[in-house]
Tab-separated table of C-alpha atoms in Angstrom:
chain	number	residue	atom	x	y	z
A	1	MET	CA	112.257	109.036	102.442
A	2	PRO	CA	109.612	109.966	99.757
A	3	GLU	CA	106.225	108.261	100.131
A	4	ARG	CA	105.578	105.165	97.893
A	5	PRO	CA	102.547	105.062	95.978
A	6	SER	CA	100.082	102.344	96.635
A	7	ILE	CA	97.802	100.391	94.434
A	8	ASN	CA	94.919	102.502	95.315
A	9	ASP	CA	97.201	105.598	94.364
A	10	PHE	CA	97.673	103.803	90.846
A	11	VAL	CA	94.109	103.069	90.374
A	12	ARG	CA	92.911	106.485	91.149
A	13	GLN	CA	95.490	107.934	88.673
A	14	LEU	CA	94.437	105.444	86.048
A	15	GLY	CA	90.807	106.629	86.501
A	16	GLU	CA	91.962	110.206	85.984
A	17	ILE	CA	93.288	109.602	82.761
A	18	LEU	CA	90.790	107.273	81.237
A	19	PRO	CA	88.179	109.005	78.915
A	20	GLY	CA	84.668	109.256	79.812
A	21	PRO	CA	82.701	109.836	83.171
A	22	ALA	CA	84.664	109.142	86.345
A	23	MET	CA	85.146	105.629	87.462
A	24	THR	CA	82.352	103.946	89.479
A	25	GLU	CA	83.208	102.420	92.809
A	26	ASP	CA	82.459	98.995	91.331
A	27	LEU	CA	84.999	99.696	88.436
A	28	GLN	CA	87.486	101.097	90.864
A	29	LYS	CA	87.181	97.828	92.858
A	30	GLY	CA	87.453	95.494	89.777
A	31	LEU	CA	90.460	97.601	88.443
A	32	HIS	CA	92.087	97.216	91.839
A	33	SER	CA	91.646	93.585	91.923
A	34	VAL	CA	93.025	93.131	88.523
A	35	VAL	CA	96.127	95.115	89.252
A	36	GLN	CA	96.755	93.463	92.534
A	37	SER	CA	96.412	89.928	90.844
A	38	PHE	CA	98.905	91.044	88.218
A	39	LEU	CA	101.285	92.398	90.768
A	40	ALA	CA	101.036	89.170	92.760
A	41	LYS	CA	101.989	87.188	89.715
A	42	LEU	CA	105.345	89.033	89.245
A	43	ASP	CA	108.664	87.811	90.725
A	44	ILE	CA	109.166	90.549	92.954
A	45	VAL	CA	109.964	90.971	96.736
A	46	THR	CA	108.064	92.902	99.446
A	47	ARG	CA	109.648	96.055	100.719
A	48	GLU	CA	110.332	94.384	103.909
A	49	GLU	CA	112.193	91.409	102.337
A	50	PHE	CA	114.100	93.932	100.337
A	51	ASP	CA	115.173	96.076	103.445
A	52	ALA	CA	116.158	92.924	105.191
A	53	GLN	CA	118.329	91.794	102.293
A	54	GLN	CA	119.805	95.334	102.041
A	55	ALA	CA	120.734	95.260	105.879
A	56	VAL	CA	122.547	91.851	105.358
A	57	LEU	CA	124.413	93.304	102.355
A	58	LEU	CA	125.649	96.410	104.462
A	59	ARG	CA	126.776	94.218	107.181
A	60	THR	CA	128.601	91.832	104.623
A	61	ARG	CA	130.161	94.893	102.914
A	62	ALA	CA	131.281	96.352	106.287
A	63	LYS	CA	133.001	92.816	107.017
A	64	VAL	CA	134.667	92.742	103.763
A	65	ASP	CA	135.823	96.327	104.061
A	66	GLU	CA	137.007	95.235	107.504
A	67	LEU	CA	138.919	92.199	106.184
A	68	GLU	CA	140.639	93.962	103.140
A	69	ARG	CA	141.866	96.632	105.759
A	70	LEU	CA	143.374	93.837	107.803
A	71	LEU	CA	144.741	92.074	104.930
A	72	ALA	CA	146.504	95.302	103.646
A	73	GLU	CA	147.889	95.809	107.308
A	74	LEU	CA	149.268	92.196	107.336
A	75	SER	CA	150.685	92.551	103.822
A	76	GLU	CA	152.735	95.697	104.913
A	77	THR	CA	154.484	93.897	107.869
């Protein structure tokens, strides 16, 4: 599984493309806070919540597949 970029990676990359001298530590911290605040306002889920829901979905899919198989078996008889 590829490594997921962090906010720090994003801020660093943004600093690399901005014109002018390298970003100061204060500017980097300020930009980090702005990005983190923006992301907090978005209606998104954490990776942990996503993984938990994906596990539930996989279990549900397996149950549906099994029920479909059983229904097909019963229909044949």
